[in-house]
PDB file of C-alpha atoms and ligand atoms in Angstrom:
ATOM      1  CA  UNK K 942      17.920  27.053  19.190  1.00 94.00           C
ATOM      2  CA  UNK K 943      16.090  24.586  21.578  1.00 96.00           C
ATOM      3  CA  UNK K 944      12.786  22.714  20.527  1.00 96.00           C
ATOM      4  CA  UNK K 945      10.641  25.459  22.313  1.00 97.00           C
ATOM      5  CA  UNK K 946      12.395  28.442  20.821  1.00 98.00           C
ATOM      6  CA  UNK K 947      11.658  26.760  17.061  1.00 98.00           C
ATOM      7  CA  UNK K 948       8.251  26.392  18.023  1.00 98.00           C
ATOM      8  CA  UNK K 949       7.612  29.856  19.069  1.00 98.00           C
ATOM      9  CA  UNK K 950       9.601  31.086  15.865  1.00 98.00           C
ATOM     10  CA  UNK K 951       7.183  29.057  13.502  1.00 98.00           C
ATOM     11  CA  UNK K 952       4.664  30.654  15.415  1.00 98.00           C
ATOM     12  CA  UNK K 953       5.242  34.049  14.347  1.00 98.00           C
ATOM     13  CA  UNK K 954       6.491  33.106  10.866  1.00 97.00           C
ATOM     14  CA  UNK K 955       3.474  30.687   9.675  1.00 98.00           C
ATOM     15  CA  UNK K 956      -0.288  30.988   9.659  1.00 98.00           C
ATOM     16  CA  UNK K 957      -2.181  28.802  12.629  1.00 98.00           C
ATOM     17  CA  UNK K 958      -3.398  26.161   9.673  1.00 98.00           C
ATOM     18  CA  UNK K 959       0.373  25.505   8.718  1.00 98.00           C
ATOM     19  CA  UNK K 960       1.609  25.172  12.102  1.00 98.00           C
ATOM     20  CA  UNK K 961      -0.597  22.792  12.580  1.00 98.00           C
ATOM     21  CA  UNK K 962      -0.206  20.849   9.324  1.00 98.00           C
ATOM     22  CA  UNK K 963       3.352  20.928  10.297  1.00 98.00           C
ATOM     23  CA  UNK K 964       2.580  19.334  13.578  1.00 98.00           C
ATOM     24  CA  UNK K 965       0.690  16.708  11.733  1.00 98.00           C
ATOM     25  CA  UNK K 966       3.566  16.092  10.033  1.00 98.00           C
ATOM     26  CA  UNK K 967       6.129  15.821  12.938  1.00 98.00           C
ATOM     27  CA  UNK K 968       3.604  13.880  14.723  1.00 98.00           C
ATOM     28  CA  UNK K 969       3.115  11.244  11.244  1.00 98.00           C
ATOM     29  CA  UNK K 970       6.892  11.068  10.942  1.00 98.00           C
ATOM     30  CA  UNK K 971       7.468  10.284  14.275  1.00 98.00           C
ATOM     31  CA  UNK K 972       4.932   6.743  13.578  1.00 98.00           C
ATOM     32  CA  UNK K 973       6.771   6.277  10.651  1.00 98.00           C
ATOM     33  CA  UNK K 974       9.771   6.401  12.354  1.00 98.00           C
ATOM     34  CA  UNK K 975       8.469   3.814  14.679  1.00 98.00           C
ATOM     35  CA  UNK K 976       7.233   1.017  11.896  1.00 98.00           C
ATOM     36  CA  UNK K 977      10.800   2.106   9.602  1.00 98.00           C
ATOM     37  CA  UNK K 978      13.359   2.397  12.261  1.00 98.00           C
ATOM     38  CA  UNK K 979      14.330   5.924  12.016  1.00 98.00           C
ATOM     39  CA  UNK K 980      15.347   8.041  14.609  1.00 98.00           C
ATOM     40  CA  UNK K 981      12.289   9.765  15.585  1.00 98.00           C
ATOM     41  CA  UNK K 982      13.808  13.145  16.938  1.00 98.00           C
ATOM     42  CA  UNK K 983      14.817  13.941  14.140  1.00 98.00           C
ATOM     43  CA  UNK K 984      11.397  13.224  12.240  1.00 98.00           C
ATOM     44  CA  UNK K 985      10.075  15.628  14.735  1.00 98.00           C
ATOM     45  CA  UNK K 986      12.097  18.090  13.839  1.00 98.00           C
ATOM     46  CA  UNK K 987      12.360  18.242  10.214  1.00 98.00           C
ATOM     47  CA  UNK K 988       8.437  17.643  10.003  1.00 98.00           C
ATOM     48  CA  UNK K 989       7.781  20.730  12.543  1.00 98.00           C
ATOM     49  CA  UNK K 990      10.308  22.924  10.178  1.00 98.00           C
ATOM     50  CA  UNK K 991       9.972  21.576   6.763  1.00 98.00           C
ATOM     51  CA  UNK K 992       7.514  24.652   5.706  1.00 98.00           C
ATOM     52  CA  UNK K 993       8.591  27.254   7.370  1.00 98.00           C
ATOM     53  CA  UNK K 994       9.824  29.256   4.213  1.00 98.00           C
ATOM     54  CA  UNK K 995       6.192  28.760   3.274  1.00 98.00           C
ATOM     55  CA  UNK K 996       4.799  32.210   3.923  1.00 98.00           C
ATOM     56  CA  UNK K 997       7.739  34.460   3.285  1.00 98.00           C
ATOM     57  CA  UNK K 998       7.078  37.873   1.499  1.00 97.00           C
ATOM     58  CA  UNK K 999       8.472  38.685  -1.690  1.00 95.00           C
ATOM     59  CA  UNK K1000      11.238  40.850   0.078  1.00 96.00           C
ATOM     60  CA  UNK K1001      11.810  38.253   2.604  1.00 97.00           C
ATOM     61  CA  UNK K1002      13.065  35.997  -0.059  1.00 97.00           C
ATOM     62  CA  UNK K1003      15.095  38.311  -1.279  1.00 97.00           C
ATOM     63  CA  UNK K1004      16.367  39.022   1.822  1.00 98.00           C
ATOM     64  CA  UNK K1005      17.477  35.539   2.415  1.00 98.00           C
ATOM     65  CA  UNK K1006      19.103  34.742  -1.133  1.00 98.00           C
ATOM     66  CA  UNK K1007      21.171  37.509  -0.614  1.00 98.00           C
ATOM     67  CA  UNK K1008      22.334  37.445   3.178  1.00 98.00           C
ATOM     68  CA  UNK K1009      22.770  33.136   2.363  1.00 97.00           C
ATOM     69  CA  UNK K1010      23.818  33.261  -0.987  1.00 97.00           C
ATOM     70  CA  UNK K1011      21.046  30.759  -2.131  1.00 98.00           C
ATOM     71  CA  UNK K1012      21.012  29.699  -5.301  1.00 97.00           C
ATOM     72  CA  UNK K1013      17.480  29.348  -6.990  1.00 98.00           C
ATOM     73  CA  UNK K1014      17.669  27.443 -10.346  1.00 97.00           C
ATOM     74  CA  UNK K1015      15.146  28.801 -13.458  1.00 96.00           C
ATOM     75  CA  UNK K1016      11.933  27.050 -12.090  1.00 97.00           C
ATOM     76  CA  UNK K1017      12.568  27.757  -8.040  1.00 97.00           C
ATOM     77  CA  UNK K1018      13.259  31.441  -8.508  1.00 96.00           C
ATOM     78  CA  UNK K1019       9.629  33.400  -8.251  1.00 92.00           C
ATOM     79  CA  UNK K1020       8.057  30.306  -7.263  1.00 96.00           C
ATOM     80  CA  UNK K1021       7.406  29.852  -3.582  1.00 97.00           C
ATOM     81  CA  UNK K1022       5.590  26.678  -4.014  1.00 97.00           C
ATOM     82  CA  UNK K1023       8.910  25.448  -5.183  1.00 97.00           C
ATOM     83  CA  UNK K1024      11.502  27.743  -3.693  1.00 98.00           C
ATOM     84  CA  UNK K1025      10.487  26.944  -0.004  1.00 98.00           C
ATOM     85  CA  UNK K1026      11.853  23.667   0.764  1.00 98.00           C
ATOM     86  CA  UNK K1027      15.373  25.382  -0.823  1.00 98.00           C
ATOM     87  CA  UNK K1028      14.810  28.417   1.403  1.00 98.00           C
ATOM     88  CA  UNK K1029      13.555  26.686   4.542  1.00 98.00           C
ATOM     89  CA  UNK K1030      16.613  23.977   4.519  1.00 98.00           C
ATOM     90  CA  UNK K1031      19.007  27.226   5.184  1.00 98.00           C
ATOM     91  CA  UNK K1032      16.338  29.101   7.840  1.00 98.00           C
ATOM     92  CA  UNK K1033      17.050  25.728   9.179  1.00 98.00           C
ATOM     93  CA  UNK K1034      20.910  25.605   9.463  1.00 98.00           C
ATOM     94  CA  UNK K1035      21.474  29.522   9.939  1.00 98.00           C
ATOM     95  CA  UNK K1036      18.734  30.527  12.009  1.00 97.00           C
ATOM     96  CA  UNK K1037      17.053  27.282  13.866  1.00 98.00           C
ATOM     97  CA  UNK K1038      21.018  26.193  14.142  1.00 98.00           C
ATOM     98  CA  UNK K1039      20.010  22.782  13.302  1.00 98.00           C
ATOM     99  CA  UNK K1040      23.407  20.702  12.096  1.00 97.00           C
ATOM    100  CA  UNK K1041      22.240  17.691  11.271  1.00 98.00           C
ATOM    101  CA  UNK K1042      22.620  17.092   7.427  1.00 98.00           C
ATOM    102  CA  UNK K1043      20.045  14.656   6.804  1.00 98.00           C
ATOM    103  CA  UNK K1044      17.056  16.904   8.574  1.00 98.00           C
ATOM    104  CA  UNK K1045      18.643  19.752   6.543  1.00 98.00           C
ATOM    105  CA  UNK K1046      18.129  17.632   3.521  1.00 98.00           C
ATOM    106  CA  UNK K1047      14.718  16.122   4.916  1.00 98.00           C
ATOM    107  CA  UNK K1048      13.602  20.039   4.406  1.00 98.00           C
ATOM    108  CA  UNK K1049      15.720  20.685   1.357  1.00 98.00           C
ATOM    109  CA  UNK K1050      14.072  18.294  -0.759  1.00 98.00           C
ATOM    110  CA  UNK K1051      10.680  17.780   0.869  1.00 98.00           C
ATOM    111  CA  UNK K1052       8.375  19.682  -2.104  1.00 98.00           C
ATOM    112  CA  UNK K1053      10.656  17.634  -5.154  1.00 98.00           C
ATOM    113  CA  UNK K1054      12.304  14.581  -3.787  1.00 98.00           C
ATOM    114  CA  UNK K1055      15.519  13.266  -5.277  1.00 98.00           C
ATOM    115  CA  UNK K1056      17.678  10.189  -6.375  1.00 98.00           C
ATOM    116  CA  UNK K1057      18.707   8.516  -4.090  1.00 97.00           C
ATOM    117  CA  UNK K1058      16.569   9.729  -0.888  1.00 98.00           C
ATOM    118  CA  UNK K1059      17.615   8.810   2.895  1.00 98.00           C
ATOM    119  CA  UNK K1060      14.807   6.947   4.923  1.00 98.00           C
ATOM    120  CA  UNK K1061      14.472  10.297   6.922  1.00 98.00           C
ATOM    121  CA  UNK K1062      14.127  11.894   3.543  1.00 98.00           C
ATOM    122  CA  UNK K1063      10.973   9.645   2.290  1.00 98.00           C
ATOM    123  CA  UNK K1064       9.593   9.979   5.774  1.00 98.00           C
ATOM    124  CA  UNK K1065       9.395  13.799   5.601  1.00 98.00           C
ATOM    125  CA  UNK K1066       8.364  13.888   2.233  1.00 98.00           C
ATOM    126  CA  UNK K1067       5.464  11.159   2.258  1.00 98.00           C
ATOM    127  CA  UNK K1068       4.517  12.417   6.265  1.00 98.00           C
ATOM    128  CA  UNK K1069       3.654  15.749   4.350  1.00 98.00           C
ATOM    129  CA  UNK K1070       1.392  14.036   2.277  1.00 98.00           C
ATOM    130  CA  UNK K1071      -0.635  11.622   4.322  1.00 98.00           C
ATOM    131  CA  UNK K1072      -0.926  13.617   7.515  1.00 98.00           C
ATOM    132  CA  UNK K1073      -4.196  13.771   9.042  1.00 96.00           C
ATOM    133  CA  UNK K1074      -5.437  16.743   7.805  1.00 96.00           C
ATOM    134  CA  UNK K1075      -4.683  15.786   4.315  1.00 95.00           C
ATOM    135  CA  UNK K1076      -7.824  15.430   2.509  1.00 93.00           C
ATOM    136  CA  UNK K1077      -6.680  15.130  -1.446  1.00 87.00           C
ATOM    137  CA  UNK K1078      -8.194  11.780  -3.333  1.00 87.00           C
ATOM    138  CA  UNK K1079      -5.427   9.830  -3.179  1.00 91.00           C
ATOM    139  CA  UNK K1080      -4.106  10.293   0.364  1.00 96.00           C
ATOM    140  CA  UNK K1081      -6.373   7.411   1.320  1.00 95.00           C
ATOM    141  CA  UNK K1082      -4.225   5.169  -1.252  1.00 96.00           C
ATOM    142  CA  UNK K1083      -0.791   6.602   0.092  1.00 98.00           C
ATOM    143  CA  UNK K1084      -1.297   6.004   4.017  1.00 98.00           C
ATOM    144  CA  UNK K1085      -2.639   1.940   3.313  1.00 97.00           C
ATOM    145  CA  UNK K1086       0.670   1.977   1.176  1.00 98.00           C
ATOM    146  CA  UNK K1087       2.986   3.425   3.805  1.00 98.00           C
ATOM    147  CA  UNK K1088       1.340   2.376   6.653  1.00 98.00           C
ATOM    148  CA  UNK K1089       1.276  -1.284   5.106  1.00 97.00           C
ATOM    149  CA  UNK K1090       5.174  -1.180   4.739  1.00 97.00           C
ATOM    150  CA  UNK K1091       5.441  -0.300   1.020  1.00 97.00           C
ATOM    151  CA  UNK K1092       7.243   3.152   1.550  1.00 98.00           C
ATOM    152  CA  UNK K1093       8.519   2.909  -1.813  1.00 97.00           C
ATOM    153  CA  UNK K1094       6.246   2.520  -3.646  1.00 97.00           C
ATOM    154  CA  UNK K1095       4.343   4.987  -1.998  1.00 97.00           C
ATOM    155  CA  UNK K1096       6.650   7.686  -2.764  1.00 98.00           C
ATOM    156  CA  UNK K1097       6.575   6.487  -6.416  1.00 97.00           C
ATOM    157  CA  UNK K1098       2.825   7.051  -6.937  1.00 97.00           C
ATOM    158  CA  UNK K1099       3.154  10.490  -5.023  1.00 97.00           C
ATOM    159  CA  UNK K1100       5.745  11.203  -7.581  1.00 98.00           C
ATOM    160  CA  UNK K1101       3.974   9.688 -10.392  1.00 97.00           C
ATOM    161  CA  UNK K1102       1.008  11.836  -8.937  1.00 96.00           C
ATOM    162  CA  UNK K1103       3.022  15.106  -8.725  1.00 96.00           C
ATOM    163  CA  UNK K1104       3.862  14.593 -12.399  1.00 97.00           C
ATOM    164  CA  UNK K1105       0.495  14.344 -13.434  1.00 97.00           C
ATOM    165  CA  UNK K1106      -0.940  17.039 -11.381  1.00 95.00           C
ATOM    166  CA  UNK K1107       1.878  19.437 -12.976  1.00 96.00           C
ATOM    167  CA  UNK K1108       0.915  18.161 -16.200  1.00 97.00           C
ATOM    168  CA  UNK K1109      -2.712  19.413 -15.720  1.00 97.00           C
ATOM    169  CA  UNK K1110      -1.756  22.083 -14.190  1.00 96.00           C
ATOM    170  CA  UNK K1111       0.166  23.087 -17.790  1.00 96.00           C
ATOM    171  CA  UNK K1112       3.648  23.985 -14.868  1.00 95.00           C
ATOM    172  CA  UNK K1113       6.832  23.229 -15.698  1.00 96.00           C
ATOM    173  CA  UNK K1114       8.388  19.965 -14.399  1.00 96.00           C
ATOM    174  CA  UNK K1115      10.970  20.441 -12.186  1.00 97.00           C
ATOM    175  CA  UNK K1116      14.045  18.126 -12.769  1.00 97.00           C
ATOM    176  CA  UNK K1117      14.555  16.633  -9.537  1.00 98.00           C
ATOM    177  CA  UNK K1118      11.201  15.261  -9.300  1.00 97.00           C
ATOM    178  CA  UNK K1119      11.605  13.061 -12.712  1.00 98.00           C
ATOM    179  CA  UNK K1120      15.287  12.200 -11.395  1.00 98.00           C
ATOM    180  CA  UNK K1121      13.451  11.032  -8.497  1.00 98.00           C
ATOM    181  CA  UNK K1122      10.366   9.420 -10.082  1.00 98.00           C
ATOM    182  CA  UNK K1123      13.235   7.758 -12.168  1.00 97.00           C
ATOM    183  CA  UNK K1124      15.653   6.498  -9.771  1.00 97.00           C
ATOM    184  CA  UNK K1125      13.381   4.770  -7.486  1.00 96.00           C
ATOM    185  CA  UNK K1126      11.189   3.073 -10.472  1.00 95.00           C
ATOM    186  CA  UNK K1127      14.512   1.317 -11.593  1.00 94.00           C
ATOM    187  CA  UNK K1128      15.180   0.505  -8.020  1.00 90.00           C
ATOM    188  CA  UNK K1129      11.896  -1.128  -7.436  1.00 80.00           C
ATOM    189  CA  UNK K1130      11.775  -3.047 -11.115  1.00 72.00           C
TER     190      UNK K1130
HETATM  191  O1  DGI U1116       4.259  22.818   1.186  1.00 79.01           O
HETATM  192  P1  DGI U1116       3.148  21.815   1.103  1.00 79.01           P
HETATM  193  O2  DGI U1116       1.889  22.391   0.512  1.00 79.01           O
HETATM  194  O3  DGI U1116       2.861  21.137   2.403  1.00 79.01           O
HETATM  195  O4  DGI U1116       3.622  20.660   0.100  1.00 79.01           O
HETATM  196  P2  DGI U1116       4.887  20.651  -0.883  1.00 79.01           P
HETATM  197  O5  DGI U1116       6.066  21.265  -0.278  1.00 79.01           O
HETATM  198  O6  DGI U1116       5.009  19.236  -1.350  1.00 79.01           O
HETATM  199  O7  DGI U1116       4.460  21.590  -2.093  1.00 79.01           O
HETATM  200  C1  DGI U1116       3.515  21.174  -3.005  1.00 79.01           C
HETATM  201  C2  DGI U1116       3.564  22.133  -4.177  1.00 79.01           C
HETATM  202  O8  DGI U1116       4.746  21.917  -4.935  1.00 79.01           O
HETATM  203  C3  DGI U1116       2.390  21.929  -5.117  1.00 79.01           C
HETATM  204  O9  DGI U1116       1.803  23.209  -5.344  1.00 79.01           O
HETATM  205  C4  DGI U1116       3.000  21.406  -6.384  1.00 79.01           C
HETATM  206  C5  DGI U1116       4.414  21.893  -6.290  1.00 79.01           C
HETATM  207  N1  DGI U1116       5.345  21.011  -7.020  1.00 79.01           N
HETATM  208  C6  DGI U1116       5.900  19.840  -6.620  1.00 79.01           C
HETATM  209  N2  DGI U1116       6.684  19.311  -7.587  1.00 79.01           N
HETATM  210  C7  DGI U1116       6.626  20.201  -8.627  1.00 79.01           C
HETATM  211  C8  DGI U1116       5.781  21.276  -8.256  1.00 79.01           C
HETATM  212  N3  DGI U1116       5.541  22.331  -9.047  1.00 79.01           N
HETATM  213  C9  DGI U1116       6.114  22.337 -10.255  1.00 79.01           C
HETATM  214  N4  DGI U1116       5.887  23.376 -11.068  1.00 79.01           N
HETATM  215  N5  DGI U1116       6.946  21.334 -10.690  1.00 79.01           N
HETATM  216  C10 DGI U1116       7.234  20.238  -9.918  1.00 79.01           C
HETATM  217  O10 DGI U1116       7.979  19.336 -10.348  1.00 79.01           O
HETATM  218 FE1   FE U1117       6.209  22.246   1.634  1.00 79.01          FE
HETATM  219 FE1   FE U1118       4.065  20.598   4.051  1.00 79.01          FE
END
């Protein structure tokens, strides 16, 4: 599917205030892409897709574990808020016929993170949290961080935050995002 195509897909498949939060993101990736050296196409891309298993209906998902033969582990099944970075990564390959691993992955692992992230990885996942639109206390923090060329370290106080915000929320942890938290502290010791 071309550029325009995706767009008009994500039209029909995401409220107006997502698509343009995902715009936001694209168009935040893209700057990061500029000050980080990453290829910005590709930041456009996987920020304009990374939600777009966002709003799926409980049959949808369904729907799409069966006909993809997704696998959901204990804390992604019957959780969207987790599930749709899993879900959207195959929308991506099977339906937007996207081939490019690393924006697969950008989407894949945009909500948790993981060891040992690609740059186009962190750009996604810390785009999606300092985007314009983002209004949350500590976005403020984040974007002098990445925008000041400490993208680590940025991603490890999201993460750090994400762990606390979980906490108070009394949710479950998911794995990935202590592996992450994990693996880049001992990389930036
Ligand atoms: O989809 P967005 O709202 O743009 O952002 P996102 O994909 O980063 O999703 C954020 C949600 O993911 C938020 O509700 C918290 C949730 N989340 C992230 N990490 C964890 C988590 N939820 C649980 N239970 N455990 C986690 O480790
Ligand atoms: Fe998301
Ligand atoms: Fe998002």
């Amino acid at each position: 599917m071309n550029l325009e195509n995706i767009k008009k897909r994500l039209d029909e498949m995401l409220p107006k205030g997502r698509v343009s939060h995902s715009l936001n993101v694209a168009n935040c990736a893209v700057r990061l892409s500029e000050i980080y050296n990453c290829d910005k196409d590709k930041a456009y891309l996987a920020g304009i897709i990374h939600d777009c298993a966002k709003y799926l209906e409980l049959s949808e998902v369904e729907d799409y574990i069966n006909k993809y033969e997704i696998y959901l582990d204990e804390l992604e099944e019957d959780n969207l808020a987790l599930s749709h970075s899993i879900i959207g990564s195959y929308i991506a390959t099977y339906e937007f016929e996207i081939e490019d691993e690393d924006v697969i992955n950008s989407v894949k692992y945009h909500t948790t993170g993981r060891e040992n992230m690609s740059l186009l990885e962190k750009i996604i996942y810390i785009a999606d949290l300092i985007e314009e639109g983002r209004k949350f206390p500590q976005a403020e923090t984040l974007r002098k961080l990445t925008y000041g060329g400490e993208l680590d370290k940025a991603l490890l106080t999201s993460f750090n935050n994400t762990i606390k915000f979980v906490i108070d929320n009394e949710q479950l942890i998911h794995p990935r995002t202590v592996s992450a938290r994990n693996y880049l502290m001992k990389e930036t010791l």
